[in-house]
GROMACS .gro file of C-alpha atoms in nm:
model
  430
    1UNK     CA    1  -2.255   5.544  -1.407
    2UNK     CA    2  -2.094   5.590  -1.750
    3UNK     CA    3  -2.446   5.795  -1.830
    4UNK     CA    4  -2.399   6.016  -1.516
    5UNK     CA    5  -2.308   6.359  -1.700
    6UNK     CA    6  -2.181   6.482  -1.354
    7UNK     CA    7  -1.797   6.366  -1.339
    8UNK     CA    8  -1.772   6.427  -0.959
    9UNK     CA    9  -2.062   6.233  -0.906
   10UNK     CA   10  -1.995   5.974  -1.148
   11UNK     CA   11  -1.674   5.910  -0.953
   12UNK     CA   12  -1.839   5.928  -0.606
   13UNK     CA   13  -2.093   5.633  -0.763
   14UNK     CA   14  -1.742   5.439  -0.913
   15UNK     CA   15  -1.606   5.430  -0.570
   16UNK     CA   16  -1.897   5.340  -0.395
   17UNK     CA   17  -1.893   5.051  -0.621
   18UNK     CA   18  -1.567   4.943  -0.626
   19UNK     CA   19  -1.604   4.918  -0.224
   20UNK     CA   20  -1.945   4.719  -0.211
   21UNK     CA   21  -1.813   4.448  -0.445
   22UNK     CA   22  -1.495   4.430  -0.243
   23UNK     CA   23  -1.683   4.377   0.046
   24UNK     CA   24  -1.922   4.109  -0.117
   25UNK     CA   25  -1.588   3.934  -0.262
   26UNK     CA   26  -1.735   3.979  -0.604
   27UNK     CA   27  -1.399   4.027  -0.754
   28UNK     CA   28  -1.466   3.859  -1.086
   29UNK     CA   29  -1.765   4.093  -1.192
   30UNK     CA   30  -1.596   4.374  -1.077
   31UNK     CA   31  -1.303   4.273  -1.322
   32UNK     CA   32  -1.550   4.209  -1.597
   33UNK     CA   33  -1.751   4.511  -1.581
   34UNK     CA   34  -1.732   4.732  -1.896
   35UNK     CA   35  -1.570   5.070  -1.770
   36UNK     CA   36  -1.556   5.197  -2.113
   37UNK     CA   37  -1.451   5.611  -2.042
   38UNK     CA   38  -1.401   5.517  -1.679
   39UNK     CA   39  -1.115   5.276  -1.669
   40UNK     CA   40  -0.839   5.504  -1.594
   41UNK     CA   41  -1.007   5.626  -1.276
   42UNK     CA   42  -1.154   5.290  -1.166
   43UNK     CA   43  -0.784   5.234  -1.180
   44UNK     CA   44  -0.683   5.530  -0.994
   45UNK     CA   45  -0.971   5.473  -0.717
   46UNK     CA   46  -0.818   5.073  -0.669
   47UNK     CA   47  -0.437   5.175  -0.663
   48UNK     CA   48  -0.583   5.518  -0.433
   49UNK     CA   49  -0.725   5.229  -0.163
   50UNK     CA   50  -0.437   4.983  -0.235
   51UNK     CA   51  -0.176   5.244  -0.124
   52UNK     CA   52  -0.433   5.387   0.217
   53UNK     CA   53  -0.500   5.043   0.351
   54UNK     CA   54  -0.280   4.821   0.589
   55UNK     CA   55  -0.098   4.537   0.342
   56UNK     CA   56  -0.185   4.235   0.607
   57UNK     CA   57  -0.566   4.309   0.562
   58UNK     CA   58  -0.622   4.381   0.174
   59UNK     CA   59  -0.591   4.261  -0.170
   60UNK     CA   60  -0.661   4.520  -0.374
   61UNK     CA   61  -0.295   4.494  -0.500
   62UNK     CA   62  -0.371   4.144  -0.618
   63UNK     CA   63  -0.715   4.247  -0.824
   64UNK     CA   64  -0.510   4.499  -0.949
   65UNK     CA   65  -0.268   4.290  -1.094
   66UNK     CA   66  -0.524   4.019  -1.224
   67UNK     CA   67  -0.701   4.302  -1.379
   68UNK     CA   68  -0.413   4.421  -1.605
   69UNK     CA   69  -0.358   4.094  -1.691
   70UNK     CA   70  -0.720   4.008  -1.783
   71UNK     CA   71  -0.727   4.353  -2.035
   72UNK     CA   72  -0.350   4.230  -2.136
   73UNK     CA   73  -0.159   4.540  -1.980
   74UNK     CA   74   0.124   4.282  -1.866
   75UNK     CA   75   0.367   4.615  -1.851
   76UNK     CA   76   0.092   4.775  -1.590
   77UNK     CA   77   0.072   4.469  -1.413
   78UNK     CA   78   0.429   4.417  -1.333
   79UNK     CA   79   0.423   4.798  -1.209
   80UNK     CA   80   0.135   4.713  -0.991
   81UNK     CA   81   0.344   4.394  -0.816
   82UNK     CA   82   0.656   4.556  -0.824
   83UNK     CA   83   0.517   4.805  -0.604
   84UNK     CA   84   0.343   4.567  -0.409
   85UNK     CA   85   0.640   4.373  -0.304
   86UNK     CA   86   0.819   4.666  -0.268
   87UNK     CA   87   0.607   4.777   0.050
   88UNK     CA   88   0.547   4.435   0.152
   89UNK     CA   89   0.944   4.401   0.222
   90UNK     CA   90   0.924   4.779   0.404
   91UNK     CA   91   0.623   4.744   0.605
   92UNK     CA   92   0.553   4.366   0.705
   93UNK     CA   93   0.802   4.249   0.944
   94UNK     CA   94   0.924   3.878   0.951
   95UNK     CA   95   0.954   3.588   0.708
   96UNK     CA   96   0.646   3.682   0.587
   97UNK     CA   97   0.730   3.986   0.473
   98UNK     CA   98   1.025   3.895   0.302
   99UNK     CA   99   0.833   3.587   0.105
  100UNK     CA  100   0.560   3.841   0.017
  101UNK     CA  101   0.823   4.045  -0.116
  102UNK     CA  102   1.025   3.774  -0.338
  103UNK     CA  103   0.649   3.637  -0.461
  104UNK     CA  104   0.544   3.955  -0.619
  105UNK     CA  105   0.921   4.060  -0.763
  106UNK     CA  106   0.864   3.719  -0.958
  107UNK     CA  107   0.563   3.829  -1.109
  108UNK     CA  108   0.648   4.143  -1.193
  109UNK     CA  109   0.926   4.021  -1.403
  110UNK     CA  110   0.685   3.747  -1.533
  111UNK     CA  111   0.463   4.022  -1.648
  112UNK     CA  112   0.758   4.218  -1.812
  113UNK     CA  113   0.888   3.914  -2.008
  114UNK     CA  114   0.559   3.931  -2.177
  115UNK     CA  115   0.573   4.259  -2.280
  116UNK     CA  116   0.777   4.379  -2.605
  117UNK     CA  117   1.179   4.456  -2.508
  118UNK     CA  118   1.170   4.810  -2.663
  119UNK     CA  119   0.873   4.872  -2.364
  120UNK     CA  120   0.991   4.622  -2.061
  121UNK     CA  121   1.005   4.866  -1.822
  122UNK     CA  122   0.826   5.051  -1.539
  123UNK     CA  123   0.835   5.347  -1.326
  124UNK     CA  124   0.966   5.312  -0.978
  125UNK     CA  125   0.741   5.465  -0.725
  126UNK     CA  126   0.840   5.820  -0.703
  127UNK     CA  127   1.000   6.017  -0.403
  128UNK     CA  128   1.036   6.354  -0.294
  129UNK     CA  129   1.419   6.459  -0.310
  130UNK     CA  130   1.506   6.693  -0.093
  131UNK     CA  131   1.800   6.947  -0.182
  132UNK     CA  132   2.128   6.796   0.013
  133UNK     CA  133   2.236   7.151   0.218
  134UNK     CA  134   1.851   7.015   0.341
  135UNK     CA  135   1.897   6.657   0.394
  136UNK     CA  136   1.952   6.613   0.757
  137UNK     CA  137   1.947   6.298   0.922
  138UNK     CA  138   1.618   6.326   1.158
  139UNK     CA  139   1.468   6.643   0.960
  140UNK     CA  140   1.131   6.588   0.832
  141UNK     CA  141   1.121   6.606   0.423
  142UNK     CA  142   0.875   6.884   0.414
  143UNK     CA  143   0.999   7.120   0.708
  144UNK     CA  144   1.343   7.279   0.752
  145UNK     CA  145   1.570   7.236   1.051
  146UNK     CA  146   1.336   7.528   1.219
  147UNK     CA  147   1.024   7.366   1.131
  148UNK     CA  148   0.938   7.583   0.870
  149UNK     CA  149   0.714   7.426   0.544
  150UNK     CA  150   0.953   7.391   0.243
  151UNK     CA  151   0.832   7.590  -0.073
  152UNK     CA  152   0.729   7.397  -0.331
  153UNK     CA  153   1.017   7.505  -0.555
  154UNK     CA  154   1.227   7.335  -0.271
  155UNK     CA  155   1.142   6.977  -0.368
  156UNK     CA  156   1.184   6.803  -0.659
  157UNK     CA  157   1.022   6.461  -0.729
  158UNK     CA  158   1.286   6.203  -0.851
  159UNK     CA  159   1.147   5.998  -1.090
  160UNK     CA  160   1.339   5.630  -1.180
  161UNK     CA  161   1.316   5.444  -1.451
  162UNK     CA  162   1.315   5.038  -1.392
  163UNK     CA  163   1.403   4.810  -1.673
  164UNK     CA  164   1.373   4.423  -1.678
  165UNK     CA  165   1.718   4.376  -1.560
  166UNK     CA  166   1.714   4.609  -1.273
  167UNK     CA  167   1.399   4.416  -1.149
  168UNK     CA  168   1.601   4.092  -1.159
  169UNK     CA  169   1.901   4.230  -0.942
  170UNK     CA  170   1.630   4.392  -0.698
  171UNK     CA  171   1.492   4.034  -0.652
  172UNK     CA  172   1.830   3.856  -0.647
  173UNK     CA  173   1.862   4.097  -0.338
  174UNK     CA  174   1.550   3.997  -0.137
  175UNK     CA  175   1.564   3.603  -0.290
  176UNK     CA  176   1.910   3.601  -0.118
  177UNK     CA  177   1.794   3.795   0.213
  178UNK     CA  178   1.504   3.557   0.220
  179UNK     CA  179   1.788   3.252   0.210
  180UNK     CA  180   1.923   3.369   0.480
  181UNK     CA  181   1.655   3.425   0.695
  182UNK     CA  182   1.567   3.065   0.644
  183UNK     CA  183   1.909   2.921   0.700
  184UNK     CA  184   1.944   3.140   1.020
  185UNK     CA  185   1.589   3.270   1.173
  186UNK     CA  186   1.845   3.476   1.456
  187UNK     CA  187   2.011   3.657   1.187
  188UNK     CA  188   1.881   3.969   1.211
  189UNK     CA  189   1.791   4.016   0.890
  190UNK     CA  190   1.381   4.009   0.893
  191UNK     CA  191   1.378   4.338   0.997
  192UNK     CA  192   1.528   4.701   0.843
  193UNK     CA  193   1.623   4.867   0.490
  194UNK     CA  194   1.692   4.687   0.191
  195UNK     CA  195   2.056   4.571   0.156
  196UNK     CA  196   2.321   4.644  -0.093
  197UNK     CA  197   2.509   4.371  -0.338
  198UNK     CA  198   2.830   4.448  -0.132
  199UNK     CA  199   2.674   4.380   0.213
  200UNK     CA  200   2.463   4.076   0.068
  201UNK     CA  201   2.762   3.912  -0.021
  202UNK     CA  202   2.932   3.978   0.288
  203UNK     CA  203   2.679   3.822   0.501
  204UNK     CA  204   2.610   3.483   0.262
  205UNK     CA  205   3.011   3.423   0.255
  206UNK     CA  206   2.969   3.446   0.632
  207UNK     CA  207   2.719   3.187   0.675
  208UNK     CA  208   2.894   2.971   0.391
  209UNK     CA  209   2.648   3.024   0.122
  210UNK     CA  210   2.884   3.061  -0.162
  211UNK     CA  211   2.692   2.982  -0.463
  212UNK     CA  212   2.445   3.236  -0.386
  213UNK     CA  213   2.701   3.503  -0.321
  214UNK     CA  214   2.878   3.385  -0.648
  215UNK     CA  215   2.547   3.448  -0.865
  216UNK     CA  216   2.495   3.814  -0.712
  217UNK     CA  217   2.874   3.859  -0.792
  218UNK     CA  218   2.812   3.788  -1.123
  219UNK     CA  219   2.460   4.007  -1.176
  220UNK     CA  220   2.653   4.272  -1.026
  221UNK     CA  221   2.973   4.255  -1.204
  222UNK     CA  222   3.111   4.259  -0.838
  223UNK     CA  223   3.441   4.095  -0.754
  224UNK     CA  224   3.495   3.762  -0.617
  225UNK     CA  225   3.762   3.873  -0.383
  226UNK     CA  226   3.525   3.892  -0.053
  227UNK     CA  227   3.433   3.513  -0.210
  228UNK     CA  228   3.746   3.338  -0.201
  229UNK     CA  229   3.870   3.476   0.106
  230UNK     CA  230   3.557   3.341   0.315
  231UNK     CA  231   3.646   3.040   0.184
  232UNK     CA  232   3.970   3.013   0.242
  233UNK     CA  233   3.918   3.063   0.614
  234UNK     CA  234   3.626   2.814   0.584
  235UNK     CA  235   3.866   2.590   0.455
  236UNK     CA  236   4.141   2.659   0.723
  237UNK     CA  237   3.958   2.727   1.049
  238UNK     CA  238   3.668   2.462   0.987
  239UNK     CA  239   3.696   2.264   1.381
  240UNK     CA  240   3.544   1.979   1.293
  241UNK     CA  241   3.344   1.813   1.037
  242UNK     CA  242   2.956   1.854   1.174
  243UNK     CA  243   3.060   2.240   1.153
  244UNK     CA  244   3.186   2.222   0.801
  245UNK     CA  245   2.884   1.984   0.660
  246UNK     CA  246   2.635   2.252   0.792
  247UNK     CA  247   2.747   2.547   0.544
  248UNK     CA  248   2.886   2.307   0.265
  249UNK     CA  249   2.512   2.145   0.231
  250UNK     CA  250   2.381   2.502   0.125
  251UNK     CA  251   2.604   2.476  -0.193
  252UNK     CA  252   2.635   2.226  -0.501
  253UNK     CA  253   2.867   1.958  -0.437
  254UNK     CA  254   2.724   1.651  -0.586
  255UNK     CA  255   2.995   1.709  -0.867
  256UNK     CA  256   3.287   1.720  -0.647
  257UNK     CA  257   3.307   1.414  -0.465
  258UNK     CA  258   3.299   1.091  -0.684
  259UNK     CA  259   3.251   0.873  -0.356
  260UNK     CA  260   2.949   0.876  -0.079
  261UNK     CA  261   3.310   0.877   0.185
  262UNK     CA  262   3.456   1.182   0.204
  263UNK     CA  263   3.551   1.402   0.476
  264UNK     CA  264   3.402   1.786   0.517
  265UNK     CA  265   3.732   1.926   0.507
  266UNK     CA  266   3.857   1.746   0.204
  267UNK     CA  267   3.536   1.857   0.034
  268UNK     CA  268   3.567   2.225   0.139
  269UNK     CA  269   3.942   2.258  -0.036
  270UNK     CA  270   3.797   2.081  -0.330
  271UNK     CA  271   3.536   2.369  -0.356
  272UNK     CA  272   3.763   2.619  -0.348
  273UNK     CA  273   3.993   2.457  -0.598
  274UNK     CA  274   3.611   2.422  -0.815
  275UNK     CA  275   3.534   2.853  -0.808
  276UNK     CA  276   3.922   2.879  -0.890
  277UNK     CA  277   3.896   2.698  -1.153
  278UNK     CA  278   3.554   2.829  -1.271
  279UNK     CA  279   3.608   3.210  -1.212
  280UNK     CA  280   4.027   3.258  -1.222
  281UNK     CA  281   4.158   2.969  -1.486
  282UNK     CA  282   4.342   3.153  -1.676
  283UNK     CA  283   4.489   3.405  -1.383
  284UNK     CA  284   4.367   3.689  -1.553
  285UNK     CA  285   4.144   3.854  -1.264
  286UNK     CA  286   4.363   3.819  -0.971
  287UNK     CA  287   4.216   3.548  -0.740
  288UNK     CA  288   4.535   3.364  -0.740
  289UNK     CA  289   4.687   3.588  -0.540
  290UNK     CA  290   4.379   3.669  -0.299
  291UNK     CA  291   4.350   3.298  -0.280
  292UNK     CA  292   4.755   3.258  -0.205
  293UNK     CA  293   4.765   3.552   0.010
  294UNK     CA  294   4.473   3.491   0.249
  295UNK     CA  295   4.683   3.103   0.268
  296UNK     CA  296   5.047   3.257   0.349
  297UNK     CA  297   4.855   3.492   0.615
  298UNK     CA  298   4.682   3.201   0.788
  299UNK     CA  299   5.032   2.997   0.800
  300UNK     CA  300   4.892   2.726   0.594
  301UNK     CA  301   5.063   2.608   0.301
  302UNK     CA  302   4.967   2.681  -0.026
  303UNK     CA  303   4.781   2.327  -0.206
  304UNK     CA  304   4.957   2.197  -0.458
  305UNK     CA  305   4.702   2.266  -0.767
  306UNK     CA  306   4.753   2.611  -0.666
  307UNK     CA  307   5.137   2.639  -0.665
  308UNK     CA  308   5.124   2.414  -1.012
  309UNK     CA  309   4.888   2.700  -1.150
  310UNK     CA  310   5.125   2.987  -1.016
  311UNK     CA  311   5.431   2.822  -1.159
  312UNK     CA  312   5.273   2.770  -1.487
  313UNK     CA  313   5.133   3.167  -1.497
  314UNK     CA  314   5.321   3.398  -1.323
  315UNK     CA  315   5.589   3.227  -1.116
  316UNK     CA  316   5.786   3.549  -1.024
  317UNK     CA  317   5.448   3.673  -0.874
  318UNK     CA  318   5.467   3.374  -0.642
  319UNK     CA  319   5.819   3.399  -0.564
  320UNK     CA  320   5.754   3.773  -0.439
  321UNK     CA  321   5.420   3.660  -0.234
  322UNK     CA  322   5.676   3.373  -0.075
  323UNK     CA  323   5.937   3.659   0.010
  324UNK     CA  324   5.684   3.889   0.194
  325UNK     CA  325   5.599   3.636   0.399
  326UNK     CA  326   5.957   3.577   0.485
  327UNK     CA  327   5.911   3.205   0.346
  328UNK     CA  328   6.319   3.149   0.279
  329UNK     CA  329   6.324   2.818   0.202
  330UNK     CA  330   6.038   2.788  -0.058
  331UNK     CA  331   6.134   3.114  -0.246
  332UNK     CA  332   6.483   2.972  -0.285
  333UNK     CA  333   6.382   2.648  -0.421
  334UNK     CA  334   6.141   2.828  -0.632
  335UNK     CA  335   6.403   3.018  -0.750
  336UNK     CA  336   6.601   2.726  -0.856
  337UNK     CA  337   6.380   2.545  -1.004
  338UNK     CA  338   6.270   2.857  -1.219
  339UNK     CA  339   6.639   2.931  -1.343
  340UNK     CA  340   6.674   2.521  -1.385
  341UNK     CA  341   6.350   2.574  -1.598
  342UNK     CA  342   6.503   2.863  -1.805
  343UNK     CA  343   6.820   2.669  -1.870
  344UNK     CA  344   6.599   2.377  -1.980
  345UNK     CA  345   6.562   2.126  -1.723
  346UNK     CA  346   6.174   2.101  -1.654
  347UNK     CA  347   6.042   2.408  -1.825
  348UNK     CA  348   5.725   2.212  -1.929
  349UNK     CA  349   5.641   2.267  -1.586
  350UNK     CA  350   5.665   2.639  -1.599
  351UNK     CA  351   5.474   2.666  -1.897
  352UNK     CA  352   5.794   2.835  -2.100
  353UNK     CA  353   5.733   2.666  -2.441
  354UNK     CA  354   6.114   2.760  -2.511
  355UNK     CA  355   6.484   2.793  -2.315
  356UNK     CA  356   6.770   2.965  -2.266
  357UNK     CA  357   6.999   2.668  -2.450
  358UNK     CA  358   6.860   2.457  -2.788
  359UNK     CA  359   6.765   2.526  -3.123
  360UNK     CA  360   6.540   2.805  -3.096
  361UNK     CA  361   6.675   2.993  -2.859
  362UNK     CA  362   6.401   3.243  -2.689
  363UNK     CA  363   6.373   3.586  -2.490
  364UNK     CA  364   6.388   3.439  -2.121
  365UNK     CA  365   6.405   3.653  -1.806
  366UNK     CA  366   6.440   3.644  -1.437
  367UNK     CA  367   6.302   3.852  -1.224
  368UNK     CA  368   6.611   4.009  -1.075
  369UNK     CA  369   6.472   4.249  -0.813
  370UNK     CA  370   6.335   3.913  -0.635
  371UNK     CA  371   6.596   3.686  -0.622
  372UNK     CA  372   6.866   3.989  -0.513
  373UNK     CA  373   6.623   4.084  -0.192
  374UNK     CA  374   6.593   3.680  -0.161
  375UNK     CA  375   6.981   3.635  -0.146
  376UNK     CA  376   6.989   3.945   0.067
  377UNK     CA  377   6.768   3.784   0.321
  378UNK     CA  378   6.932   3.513   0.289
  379UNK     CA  379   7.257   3.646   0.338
  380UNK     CA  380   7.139   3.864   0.681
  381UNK     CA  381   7.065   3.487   0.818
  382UNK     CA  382   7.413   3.341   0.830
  383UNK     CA  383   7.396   3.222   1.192
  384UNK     CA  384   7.156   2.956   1.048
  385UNK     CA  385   7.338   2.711   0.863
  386UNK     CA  386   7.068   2.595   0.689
  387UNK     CA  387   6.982   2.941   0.492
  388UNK     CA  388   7.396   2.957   0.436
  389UNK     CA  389   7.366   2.630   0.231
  390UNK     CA  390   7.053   2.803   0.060
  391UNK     CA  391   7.251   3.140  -0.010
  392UNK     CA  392   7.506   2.915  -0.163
  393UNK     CA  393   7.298   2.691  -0.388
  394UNK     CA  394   7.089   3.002  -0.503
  395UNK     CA  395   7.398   3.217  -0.585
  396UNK     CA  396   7.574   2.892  -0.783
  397UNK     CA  397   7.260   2.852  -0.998
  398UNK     CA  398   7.218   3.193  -1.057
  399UNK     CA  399   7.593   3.222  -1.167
  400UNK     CA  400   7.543   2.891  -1.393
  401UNK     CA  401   7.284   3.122  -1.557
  402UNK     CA  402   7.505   3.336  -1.617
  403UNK     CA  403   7.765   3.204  -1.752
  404UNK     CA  404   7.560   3.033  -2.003
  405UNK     CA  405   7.387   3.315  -2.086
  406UNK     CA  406   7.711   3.443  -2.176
  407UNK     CA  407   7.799   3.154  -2.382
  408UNK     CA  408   7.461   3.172  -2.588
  409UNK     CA  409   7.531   3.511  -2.621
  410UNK     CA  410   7.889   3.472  -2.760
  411UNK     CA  411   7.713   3.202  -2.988
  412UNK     CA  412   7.486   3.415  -3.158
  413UNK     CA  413   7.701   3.722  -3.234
  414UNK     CA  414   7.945   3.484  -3.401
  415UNK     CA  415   7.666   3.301  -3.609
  416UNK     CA  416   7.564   3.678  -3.681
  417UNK     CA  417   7.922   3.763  -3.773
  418UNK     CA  418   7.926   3.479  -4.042
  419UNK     CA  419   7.583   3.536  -4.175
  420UNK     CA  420   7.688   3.918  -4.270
  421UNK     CA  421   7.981   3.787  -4.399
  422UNK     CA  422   7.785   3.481  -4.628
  423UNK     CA  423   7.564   3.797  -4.726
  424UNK     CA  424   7.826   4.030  -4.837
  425UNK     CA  425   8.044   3.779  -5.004
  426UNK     CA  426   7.765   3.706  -5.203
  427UNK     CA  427   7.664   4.030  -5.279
  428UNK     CA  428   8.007   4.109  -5.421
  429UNK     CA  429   7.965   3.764  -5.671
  430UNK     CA  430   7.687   3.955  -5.788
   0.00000   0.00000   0.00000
């Protein structure tokens, strides 16, 4: 063949090769073979038949990829499987389909770890892009609405560039569908298009699959909020234990339970209070108040690791969320405690590292605009005596603020009088 001066007959002999030792399973000497000139389109014949021929009933995608690997083209090889499970998740329906699919996504990113950085990357299988005053849902790609051919000049082929990392989310994707095919066969989900992070993670927080959901989260720089409210209603709404072991067995546990005896529902708070603490210590990202919120809106109280972690980060933040949900009595003794806190009395528990009265006397404030709508409300139910006698404590301690806010006040400007007065008597000595 490589003799045969006639290219169109040369090729015409390649092919006719390449099927007779497919037939005959002689796969290895049809790797080995020396193509010398005629690589490229023994390579272009294979991926020709790989792409015209039912998935279920050849392999040519697998010689293909065994190939590159045996002449060290790792980067050509990891195209070749990419592609491979790419059409295997489109076009073979069922489990099968999906574990084709998550099979060859691993070893196209096994095959691009090989390769140098600088070159880890491959080119997604190109599509025609059609112009969008064009794109109608139903219309064929190459006719127009009247069934007329589109010019050439009309479509554009979209070409995308895959790196390693892109390959990784892409898998994460189908890995996770794949998960939840297995943990519930009637889902639905064997069949159709690919899905997106946001509507992955919506359906693994609905079957209870945090962890997973957590790690796509994190790939996808996605936020947890969709997490932490599944959980919360997990946590509030599970009926009864068998129902609460079923989705807390698809996530890590072992770490949160220090005895075989535990109850489901006990375990579920605990792995809520576990993300918090993992993805939200220092308050920073806003779960708190997803977390609190999604609580207050269920009518279930808030835990008690939560409310210590609100006082000692943004208590005025949980003294508005108790407010809104017309919570009377716990915003008022919030709000005593705080001002108690301010004027010294506990304010280790608040995280102040300083108070209104002592030595080193600090900046403090209150928020204001809260406790007047809280005294407000309060005020609008006097028929109840209990909220009266709440009015009434929260408007003494607010005046005991005051008044020795005053006094501090009054303190320093006279220590200020006599230090300008120190000064300038010793500056006229001088």
């Amino acid at each position: 063949m490589t003799a045969n001066p006639d290219p169109v007959r040369r090729k015409d002999c390649l092919r006719q090769f390449i099927v007779v030792l497919f037939e005959r399973s002689q796969l290895q000497q049809l790797c080995d073979f020396p193509y010398i000139d005629l690589e490229d389109e023994f390579v272009s014949i294979v991926e020709s038949r790989a792409r015209s021929i039912d998935l279920r009933t050849q392999k040519y995608y697998e010689f293909l990829y065994a190939f590159h690997v045996y002449r060290g083209n790792h980067r050509k090889a990891g195209s070749v499987m990419y592609e491979y499970g790419l059409r295997a998740g489109r076009e073979i329906s069922g489990l099968q389909g999906l574990q084709r699919q998550v099979k060859c996504y691993v070893a196209a990113i096994n095959s691009l770890h090989l390769v140098n950085p600088k070159h880890a990357w491959i080119i997604k299988p190109m599509s025609i892009n059609v112009p969008q005053e064009l794109d109608v849902p139903g219309m064929s790609p190459k006719r127009t609405y009247d069934g007329e051919l589109l010019e050439p000049s009309h479509l554009t082929k979209r070409v995308e560039v895959l790196e390693l990392g892109d390959l990784q989310k892409e898998y994460m994707l189908a890995s996770a569908r794949l998960k939840l095919v297995q943990w519930d066969p009637d889902a639905g989900l064997m069949t159709g298009p690919a899905m997106s992070a946001e509507e992955t993670v919506s359906i693994l927080v609905k079957a209870g699959l945090f962890d997973t959901a957590i790690t796509i989260c994190n790939k996808f720089k996605l936020s947890y909020s969709t997490v932490f409210e599944a959980l919360v209603s997990k946590c509030c709404h599970g009926s009864t234990d068998n129902y609460a072991w079923n989705w807390l067995t698809a996530n890590d546990t072992s770490h949160l339970s220090s005895t075989t005896e535990i109850r489901a529902s006990e375990l579920s708070w605990r792995l809520l209070e576990y993300y918090f603490q993992r993805l939200d210590s220092d308050g920073e990202n806003g779960y708190r108040k997803v977390v609190a919120s999604k609580l207050l809106s269920l009518g279930v109280p808030l835990p008690c690791w939560l409310v210590q972690s609100y006082k000692r980060k943004n208590t005025p933040e949980l003294l508005q969320l108790y407010i809104n949900f017309d919570l009377l009595e716990e915003s008022t003794n919030l709000a005593i405690e705080f001002i108690d806190a301010v004027l010294g009395k506990g304010k280790e528990h608040f995280g102040l590292k300083s108070c209104l009265q002592g030595s080193q006397v600090a900046n403090m404030w209150l928020p204001y605009t809260a406790i007047d709508q809280l005294l407000h409300m309060l005020k609008e139910s006097n028929e109840d005596s209990h909220f009266q006698q709440l009015h009434h404590a929260l408007k003494d301690k607010l005046q005991e603020y005051f008044n020795t806010a005053e006094s501090v006040s009054e303190d320093m400007e006279r220590a200020c009088r006599l230090r300008a007065k120190q000064i300038q008597e010793s500056m006229m000595m001088e």
